[in-house]
Coordinates of C-alpha atoms in Angstrom, one line a residue:
X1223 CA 41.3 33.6 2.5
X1224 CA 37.7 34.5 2.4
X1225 CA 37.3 33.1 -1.0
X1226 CA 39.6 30.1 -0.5
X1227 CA 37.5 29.2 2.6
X1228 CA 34.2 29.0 0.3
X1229 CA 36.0 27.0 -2.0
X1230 CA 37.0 24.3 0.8
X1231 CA 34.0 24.8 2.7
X1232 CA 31.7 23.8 -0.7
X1233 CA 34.2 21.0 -1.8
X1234 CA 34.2 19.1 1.7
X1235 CA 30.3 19.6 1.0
X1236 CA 30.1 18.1 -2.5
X1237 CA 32.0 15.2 -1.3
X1238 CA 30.0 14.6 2.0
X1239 CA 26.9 14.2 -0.4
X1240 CA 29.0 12.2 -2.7
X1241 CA 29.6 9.7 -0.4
X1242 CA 26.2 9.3 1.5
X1243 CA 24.4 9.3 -2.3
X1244 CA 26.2 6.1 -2.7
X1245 CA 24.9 4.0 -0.2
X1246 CA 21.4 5.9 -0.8
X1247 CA 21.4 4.5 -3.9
X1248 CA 21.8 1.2 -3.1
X1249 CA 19.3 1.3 -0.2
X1250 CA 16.7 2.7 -2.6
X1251 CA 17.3 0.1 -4.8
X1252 CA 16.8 -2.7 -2.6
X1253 CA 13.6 -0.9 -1.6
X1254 CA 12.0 0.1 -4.6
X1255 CA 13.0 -4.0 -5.7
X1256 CA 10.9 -5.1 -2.9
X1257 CA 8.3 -2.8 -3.8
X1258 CA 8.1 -3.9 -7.0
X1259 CA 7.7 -7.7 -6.1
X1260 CA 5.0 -7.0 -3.9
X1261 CA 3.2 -5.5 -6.0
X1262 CA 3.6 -8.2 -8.7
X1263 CA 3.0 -10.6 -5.8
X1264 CA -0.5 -8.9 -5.5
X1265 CA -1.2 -8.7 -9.1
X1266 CA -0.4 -12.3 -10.0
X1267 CA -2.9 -13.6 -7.2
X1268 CA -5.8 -11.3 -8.4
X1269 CA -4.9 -12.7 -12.4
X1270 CA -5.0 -16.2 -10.6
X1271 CA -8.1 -15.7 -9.3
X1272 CA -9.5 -14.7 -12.4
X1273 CA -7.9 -17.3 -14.7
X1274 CA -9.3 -20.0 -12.7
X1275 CA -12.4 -20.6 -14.1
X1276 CA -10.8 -20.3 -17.6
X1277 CA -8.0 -22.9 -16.9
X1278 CA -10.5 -25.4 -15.6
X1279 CA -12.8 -24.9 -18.4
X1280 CA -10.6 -24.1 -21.3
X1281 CA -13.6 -22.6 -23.0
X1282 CA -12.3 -20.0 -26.2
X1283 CA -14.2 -17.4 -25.2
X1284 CA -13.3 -17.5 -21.1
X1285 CA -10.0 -17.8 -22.4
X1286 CA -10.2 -14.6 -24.4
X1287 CA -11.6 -13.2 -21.5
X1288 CA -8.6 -13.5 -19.8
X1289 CA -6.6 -12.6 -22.2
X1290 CA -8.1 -9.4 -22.8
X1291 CA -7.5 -8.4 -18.9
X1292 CA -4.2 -9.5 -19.6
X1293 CA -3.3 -7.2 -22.3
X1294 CA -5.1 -4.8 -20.7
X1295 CA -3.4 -4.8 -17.4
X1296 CA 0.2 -5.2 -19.7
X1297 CA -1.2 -1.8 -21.2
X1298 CA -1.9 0.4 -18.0
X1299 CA 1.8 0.1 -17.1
X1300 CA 1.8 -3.3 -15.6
X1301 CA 4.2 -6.5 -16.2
X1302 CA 4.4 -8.7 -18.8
X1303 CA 1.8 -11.7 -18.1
X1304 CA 1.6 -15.4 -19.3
X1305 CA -0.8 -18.0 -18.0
X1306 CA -0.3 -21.4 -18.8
X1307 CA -1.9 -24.7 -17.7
X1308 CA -1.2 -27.3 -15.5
X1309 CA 1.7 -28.6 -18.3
X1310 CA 3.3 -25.4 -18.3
X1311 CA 1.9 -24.7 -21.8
X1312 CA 0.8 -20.7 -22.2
X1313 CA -2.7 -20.7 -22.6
X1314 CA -2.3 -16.5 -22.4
X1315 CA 0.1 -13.8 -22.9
X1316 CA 0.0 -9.9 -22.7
X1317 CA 2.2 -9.6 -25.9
X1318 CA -0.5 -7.9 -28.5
X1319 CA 0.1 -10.8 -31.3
X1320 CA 0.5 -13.6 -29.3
X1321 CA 3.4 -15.4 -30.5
X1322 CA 4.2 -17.2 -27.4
X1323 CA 0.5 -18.8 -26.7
X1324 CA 1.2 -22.6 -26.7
X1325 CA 4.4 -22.1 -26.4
X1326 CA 6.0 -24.7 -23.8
X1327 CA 6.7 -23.0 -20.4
X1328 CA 7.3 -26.0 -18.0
X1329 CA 11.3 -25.4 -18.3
X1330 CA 11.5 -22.1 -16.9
X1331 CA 12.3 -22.7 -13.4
X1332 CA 9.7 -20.1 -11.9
X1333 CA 7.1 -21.9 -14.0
X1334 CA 8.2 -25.2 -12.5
X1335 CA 7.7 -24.2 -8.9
X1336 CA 4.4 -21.9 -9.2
X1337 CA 3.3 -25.3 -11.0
X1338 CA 4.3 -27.3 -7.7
X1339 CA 2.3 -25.5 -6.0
X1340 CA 5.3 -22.6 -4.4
X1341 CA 5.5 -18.8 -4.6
X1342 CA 8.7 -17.9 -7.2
X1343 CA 9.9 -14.7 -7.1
X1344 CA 13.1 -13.6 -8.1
X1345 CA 15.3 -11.8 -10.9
X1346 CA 16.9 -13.2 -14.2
X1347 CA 18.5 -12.6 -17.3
X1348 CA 16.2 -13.1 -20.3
X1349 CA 18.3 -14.1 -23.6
X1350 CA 14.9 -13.3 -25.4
X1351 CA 14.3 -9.8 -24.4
X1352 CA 17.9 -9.4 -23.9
X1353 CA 17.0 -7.4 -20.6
X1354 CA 17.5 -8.1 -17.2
X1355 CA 13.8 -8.9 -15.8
X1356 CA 12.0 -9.3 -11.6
X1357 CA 9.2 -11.9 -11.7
X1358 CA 7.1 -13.2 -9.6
X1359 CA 5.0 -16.6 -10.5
X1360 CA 2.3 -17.9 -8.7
X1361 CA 0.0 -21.0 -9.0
X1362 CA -3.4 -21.0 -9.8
X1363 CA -5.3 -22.8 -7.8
X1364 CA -8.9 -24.2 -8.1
X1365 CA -10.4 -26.3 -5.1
X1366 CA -7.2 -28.3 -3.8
X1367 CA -6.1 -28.5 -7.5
X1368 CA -3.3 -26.7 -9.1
X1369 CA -4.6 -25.7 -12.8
X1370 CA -2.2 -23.9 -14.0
X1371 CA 0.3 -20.8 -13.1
X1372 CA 0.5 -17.0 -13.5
X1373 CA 4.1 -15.3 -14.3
X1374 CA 4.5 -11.6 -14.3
X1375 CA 8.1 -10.1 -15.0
X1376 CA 8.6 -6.5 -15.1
X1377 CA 12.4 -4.7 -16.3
X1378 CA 14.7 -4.7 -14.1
X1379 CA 15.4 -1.3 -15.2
X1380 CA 12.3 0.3 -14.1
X1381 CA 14.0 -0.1 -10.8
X1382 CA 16.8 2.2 -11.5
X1383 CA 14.4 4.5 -13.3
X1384 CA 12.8 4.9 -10.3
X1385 CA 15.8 5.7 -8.0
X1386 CA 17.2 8.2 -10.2
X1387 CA 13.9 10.0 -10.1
X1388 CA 14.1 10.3 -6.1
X1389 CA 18.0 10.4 -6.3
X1390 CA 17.3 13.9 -8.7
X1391 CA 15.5 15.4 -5.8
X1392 CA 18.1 14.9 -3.2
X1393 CA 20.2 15.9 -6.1
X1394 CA 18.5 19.0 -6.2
X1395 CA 18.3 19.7 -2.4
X1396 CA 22.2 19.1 -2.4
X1397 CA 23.3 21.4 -4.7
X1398 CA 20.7 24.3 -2.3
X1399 CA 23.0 23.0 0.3
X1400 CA 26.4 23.3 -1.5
X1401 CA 25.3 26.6 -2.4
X1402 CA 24.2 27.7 1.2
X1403 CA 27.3 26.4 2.3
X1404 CA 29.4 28.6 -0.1
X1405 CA 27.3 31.1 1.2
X1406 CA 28.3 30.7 4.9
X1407 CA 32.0 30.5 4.0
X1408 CA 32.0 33.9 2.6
X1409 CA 30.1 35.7 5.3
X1410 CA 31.5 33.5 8.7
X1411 CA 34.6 32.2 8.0
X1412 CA 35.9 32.9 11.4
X1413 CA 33.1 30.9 13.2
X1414 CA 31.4 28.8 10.8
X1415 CA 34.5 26.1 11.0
X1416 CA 32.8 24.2 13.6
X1417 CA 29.3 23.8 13.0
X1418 CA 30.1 22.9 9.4
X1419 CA 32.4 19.9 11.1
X1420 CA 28.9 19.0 13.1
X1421 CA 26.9 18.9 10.1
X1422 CA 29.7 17.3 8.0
X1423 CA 29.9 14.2 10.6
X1424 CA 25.6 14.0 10.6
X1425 CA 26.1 13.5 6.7
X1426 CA 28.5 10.7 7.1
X1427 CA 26.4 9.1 9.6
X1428 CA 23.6 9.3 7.3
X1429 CA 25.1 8.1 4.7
X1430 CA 26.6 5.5 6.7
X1431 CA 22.9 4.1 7.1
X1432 CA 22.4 6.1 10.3
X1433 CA 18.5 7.7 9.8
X1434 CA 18.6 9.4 13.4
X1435 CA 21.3 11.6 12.5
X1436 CA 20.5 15.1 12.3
X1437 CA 22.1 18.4 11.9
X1438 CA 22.6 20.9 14.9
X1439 CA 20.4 23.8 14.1
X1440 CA 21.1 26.2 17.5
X1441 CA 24.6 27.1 16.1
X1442 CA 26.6 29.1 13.9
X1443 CA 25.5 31.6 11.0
X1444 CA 22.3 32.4 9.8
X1445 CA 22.7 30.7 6.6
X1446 CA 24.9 28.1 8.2
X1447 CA 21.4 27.1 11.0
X1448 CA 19.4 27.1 7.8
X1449 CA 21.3 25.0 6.1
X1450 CA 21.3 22.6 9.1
X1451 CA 17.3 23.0 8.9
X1452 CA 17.1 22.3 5.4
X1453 CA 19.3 19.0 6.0
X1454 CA 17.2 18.1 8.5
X1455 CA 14.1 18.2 6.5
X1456 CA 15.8 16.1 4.0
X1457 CA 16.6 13.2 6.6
X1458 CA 13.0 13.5 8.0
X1459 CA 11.5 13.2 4.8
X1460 CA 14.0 10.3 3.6
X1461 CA 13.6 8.5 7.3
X1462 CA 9.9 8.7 6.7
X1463 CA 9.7 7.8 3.0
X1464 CA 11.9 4.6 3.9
X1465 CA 10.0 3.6 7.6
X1466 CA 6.6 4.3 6.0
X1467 CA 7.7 1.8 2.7
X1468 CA 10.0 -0.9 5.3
X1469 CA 6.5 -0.9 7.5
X1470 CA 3.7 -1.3 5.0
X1471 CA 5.7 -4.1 2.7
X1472 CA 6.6 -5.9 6.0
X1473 CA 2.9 -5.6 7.1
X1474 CA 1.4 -6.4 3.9
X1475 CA 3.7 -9.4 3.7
X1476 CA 3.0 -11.0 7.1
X1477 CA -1.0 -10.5 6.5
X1478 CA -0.8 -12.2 3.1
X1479 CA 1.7 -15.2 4.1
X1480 CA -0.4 -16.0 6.9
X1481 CA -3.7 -16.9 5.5
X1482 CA -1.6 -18.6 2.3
X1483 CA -0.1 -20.5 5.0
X1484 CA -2.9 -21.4 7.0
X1485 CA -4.6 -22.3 3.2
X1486 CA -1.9 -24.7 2.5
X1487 CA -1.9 -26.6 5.6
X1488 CA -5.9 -26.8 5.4
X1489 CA -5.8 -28.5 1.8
X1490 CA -2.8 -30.4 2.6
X1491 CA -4.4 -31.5 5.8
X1492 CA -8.0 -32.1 3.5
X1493 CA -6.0 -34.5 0.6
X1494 CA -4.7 -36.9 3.8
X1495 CA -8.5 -36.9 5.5
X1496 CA -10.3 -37.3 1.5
X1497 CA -10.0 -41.3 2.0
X1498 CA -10.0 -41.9 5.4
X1499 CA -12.4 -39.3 6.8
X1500 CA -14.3 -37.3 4.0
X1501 CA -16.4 -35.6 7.0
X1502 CA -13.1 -34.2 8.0
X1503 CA -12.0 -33.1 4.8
X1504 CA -14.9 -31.5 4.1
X1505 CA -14.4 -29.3 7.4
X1506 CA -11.3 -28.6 6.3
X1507 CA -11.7 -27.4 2.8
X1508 CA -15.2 -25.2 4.3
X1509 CA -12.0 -23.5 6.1
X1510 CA -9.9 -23.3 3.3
X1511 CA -12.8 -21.4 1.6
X1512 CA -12.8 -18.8 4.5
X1513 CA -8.8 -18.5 4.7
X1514 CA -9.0 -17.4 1.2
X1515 CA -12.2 -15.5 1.3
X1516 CA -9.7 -13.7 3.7
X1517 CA -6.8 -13.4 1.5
X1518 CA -8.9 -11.8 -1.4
X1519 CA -9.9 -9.7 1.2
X1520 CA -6.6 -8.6 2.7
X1521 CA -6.3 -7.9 -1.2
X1522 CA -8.6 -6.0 -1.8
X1523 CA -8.3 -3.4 1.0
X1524 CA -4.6 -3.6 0.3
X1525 CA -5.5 -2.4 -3.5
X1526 CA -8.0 0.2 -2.1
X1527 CA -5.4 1.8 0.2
X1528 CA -3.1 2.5 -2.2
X1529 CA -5.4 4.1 -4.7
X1530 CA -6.7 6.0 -2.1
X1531 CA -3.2 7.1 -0.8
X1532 CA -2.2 8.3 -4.6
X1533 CA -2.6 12.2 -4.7
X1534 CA -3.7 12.0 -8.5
X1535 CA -7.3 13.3 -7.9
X1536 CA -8.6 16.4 -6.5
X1537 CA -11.8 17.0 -4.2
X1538 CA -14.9 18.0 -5.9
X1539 CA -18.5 19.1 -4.6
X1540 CA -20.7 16.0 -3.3
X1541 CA -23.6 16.1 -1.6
X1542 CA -23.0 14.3 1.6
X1543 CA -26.7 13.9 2.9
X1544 CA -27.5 12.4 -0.4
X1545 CA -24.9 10.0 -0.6
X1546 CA -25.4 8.9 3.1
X1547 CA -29.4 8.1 2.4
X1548 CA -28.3 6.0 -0.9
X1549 CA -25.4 4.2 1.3
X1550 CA -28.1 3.4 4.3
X1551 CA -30.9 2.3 1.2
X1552 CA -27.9 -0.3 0.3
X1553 CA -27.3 -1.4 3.6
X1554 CA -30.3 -2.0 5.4
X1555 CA -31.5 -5.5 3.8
X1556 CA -28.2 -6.9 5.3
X1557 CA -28.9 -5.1 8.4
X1558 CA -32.0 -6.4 8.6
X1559 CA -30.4 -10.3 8.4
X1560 CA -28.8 -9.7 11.6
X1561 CA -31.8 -7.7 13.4
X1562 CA -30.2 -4.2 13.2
X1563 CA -31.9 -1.0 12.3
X1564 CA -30.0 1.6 10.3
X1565 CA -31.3 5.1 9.5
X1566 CA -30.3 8.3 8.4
X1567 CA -30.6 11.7 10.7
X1568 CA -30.0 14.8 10.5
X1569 CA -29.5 17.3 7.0
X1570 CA -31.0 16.3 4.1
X1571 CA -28.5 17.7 2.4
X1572 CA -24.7 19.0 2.9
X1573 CA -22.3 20.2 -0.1
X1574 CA -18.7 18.8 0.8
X1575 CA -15.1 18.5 -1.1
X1576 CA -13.8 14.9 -1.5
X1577 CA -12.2 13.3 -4.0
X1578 CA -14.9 10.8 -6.1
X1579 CA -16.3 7.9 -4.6
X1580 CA -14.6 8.6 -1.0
X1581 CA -17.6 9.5 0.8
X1582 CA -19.2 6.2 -0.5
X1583 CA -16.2 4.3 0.4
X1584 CA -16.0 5.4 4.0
X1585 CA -19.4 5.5 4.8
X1586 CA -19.9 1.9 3.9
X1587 CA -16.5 0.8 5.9
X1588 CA -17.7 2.7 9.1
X1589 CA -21.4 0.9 8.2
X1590 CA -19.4 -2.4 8.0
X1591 CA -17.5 -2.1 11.3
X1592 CA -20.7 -0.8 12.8
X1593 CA -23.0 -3.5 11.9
X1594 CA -19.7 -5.9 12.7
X1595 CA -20.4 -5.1 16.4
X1596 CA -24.1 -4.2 16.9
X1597 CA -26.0 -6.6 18.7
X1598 CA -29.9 -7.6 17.5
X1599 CA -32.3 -5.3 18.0
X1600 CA -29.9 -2.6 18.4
X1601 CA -29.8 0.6 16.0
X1602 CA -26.6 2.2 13.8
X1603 CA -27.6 6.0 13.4
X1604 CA -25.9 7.7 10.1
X1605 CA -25.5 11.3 11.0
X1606 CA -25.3 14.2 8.6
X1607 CA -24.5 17.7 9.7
X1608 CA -23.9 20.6 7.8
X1609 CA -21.9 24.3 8.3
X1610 CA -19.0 25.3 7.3
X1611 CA -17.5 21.9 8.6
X1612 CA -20.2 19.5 7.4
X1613 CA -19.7 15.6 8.8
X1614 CA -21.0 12.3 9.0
X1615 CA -21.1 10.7 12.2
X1616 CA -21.6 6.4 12.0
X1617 CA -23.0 6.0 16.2
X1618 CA -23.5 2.2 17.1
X1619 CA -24.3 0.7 20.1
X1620 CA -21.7 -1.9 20.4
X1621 CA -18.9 -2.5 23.1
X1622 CA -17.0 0.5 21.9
X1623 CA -13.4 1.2 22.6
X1624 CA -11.1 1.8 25.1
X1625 CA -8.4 4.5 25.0
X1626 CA -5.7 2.3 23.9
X1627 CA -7.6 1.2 21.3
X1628 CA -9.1 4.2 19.8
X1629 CA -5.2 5.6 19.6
X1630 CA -4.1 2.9 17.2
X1631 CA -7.6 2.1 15.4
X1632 CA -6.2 3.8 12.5
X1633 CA -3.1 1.6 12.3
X1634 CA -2.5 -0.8 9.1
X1635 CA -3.8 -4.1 9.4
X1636 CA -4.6 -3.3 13.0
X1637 CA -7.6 -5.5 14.9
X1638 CA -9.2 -4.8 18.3
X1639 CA -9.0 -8.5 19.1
X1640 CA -8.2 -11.5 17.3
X1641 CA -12.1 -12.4 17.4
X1642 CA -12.7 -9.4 15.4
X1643 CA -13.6 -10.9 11.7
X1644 CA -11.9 -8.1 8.8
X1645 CA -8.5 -7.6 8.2
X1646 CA -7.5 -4.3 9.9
X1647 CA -7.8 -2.0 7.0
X1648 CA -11.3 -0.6 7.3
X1649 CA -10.1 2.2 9.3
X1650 CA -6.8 2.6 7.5
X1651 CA -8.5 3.2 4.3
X1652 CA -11.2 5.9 6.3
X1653 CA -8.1 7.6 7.4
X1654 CA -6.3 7.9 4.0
X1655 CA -9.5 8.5 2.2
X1656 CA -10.2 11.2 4.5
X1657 CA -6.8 12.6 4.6
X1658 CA -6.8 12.7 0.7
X1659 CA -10.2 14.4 0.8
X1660 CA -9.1 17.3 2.7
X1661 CA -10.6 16.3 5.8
X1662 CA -10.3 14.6 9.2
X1663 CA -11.6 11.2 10.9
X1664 CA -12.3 10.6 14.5
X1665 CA -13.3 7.8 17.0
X1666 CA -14.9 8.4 20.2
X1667 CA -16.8 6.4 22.8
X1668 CA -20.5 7.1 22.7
X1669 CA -23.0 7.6 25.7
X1670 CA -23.8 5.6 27.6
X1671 CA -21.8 3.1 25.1
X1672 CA -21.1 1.9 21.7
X1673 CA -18.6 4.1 19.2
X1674 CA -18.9 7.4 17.4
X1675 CA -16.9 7.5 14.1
X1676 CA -17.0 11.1 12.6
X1677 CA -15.4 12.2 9.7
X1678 CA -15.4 16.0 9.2
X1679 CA -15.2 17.4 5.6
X1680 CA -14.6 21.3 4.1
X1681 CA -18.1 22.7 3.0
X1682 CA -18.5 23.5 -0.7
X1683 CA -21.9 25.2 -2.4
X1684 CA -23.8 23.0 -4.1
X1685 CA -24.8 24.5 -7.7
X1686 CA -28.9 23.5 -8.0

């Protein structure tokens, strides 16, 4: 009975996980898809930005420019790239001989509608490559001109590469479970019947899409609770692996289709105004240069917080007192513009662990927001202390925050009003920075007002 029991107790197991793998799968899929389109999304606009000069001029060498970053990009695991002109001929392509430069383009339906002026983003069958491919075309735009468009298209089959890679570690934590479970049915078969029926119905809900459902942890055997506990985990770290991606692609969508948007509309509005008001159009194409000051912007900080959320580096020693003097040197001509002071206080020197270039990076986004909000005539102190927990401390004498605010200051694309020029990443990329560093960031109002932004780092000797 005893050994009967174990058998049912780890087949009913195996097929709960069957079933909710399924679905998984298919969720994943559809996540890591998305993924993978924005992040062509935001390579094809940083390659259109940079082949704009080079489709207007058409100059060999700018050309060759181009298509070096372009094989270069193809090479560091990126998508296959071809820019072509404003007749849909390919000007550039990341394949290494170049076979398909001046080849004609304008049929491929992507091509067609980055060249009219729309995002394309999609999947297809190539009869070429004789592979299923995701692409993502956009058009390259040059004043209120389109010059020419920017196609990326990656294989469809790095997609499944990349689910069975996560599915192999669920894969791994269920066969620990089916185990534990055979375990349990050996050593409790007269009272493990019911729990198992508990955690066997929070599997199906889980599978079924449900991410609240969890295991009951306060019953049954030892090994029966800890398998519970060790399902749980898994569903905490899945629910939080899917909210954290479903958040940041819905957030970095939004903030880039806004300003494209707004973009749009300004040139659109500037081509009806060129004749019959040129004053106007001129106003309008002034904010069109802003809008997409903004969008490289958004870019940009988009770019930075993911490299500075990859755990692929470890901290070294820097010397944080030396690296906060060179940071305020930097900054203090554009302080000076706006009538602010900046200096440096405190030790002269303090050894910390951080991985490289964070300390530069998050001193000169607290600097920014600092000097964002200090008034003329008013000082920004740079604070260095050292110990065993050395710190820089950014103290302004701005309007400072109030408690709502300084709870979500480190949220994504979060802004403290809608008058507040940035993009709502400054913070975000302090926090991750920081975080990956091994150490901790902190707001607090200062006294009598303005904001203290300290971020507190693990001390390291500093060899002479």
């Amino acid at each position: 009975m005893r050994w009967r029991f174990m058998g049912m107790v780890m087949v009913i197991t195996a097929l709960v996980l069957l079933v909710q793998t399924v679905p998984l799968a298919q969720y994943l899929r559809a996540v890591e898809t998305d993924r993978l389109i924005t992040g062509l999304e935001r390579d094809a606009f940083v390659l259109a930005g940079r082949a704009e000069e080079a489709l207007e001029a058409l100059e060999p060498a700018e050309v060759a420019g181009i298509a070096a970053i372009a094989q270069e990009y193809r090479a560091s695991g990126g998508g296959r790239v071809v820019i072509t002109d404003i007749d849909g001929t390919a000007v550039v392509t990341s394949d290494d001989d170049q076979s398909a430069v001046g080849g004609d383009y304008s049929t491929r339906p992507e091509i067609a509608q980055a060249l009219a002026g729309t995002i394309a983003t999609g999947s297809r069958f190539s009869t070429t490559l004789d592979e299923q491919l995701v692409y993502v075309a956009v058009p390259v735009i040059s004043g209120q001109d389109i010059v020419g468009a920017v196609r990326l298209t990656y294989p469809a089959a790095v997609v499944d590469e990349e689910v069975a890679e996560r599915l192999s570690v669920i894969g791994i934590v269920a066969l620990l479970t089916l185990l534990m479970a055979g375990i349990a049915g050996v050593i409790f078969s007269g009272t493990v019947t019911r729990p198992l029926r508990v955690l066997t119905a929070a599997s199906e809900r889980l599978a079924g899409g449900d991410l609240d459902a969890r295991a009951d942890t306060g019953r049954g055997a030892p090994e029966l609770m800890q398998l519970s506990s060790t399902f749980n985990r898994m569903a905490d770290r899945l629910s939080a692996l899917i909210d954290e991606q479903r958040a940041f692609a819905a957030d970095a969508s939004h903030q880039l289709r806004t300003p494209l948007t707004a973009l749009r509309l300004k040139l659109e509005r500037a081509h009806d105004l060129l004749e019959s008001d040129p004053s106007g159009a001129a106003e309008r194409l002034v904010a069109a240069e802003r809008e997409t000051d903004r969008l490289v912007t958004i870019v940009e900080g988009l770019l930075a917080l993911g490299r500075a959320g990859a755990p692929t580096v470890r901290p070294a020693p820097t010397d944080l007192g030396a690296v906060a003097r060179t940071r305020v040197e930097q900054w203090e001509a554009l302080a000076a513009e706006s009538g602010v002071e900046v200096r440096v206080e405190g030790a002269p020197s303090a050894g910390v662990l951080a991985i490289p270039t964070a300390v530069e990076q998050i001193i000169d986004n607290l600097l920014d927001n600092a000097l964002a909000v200090s008034a003329e005539g008013t000082v920004v102190r740079v604070l260095v202390t050292g110990g065993e927990r050395p710190s820089v401390s950014i103290i302004d004498e701005g309007p400072g925050m109030s408690d709502e605010e300084l709870a979500r200051a480190f949220d994504r694309f979060w802004r403290g009003s809608t008058t507040t020029p940035g993009t709502g990443l400054g913070l975000a990329i302090v926090a991750e920075l920081a975080r990956a560093s091994g150490a901790e960031a902190t707001l607090r109002r200062g006294d009598p007002r303005g904001l203290v932004a300290t971020v507190e780092f693990a001390g390291t000797h500093l060899d002479p």
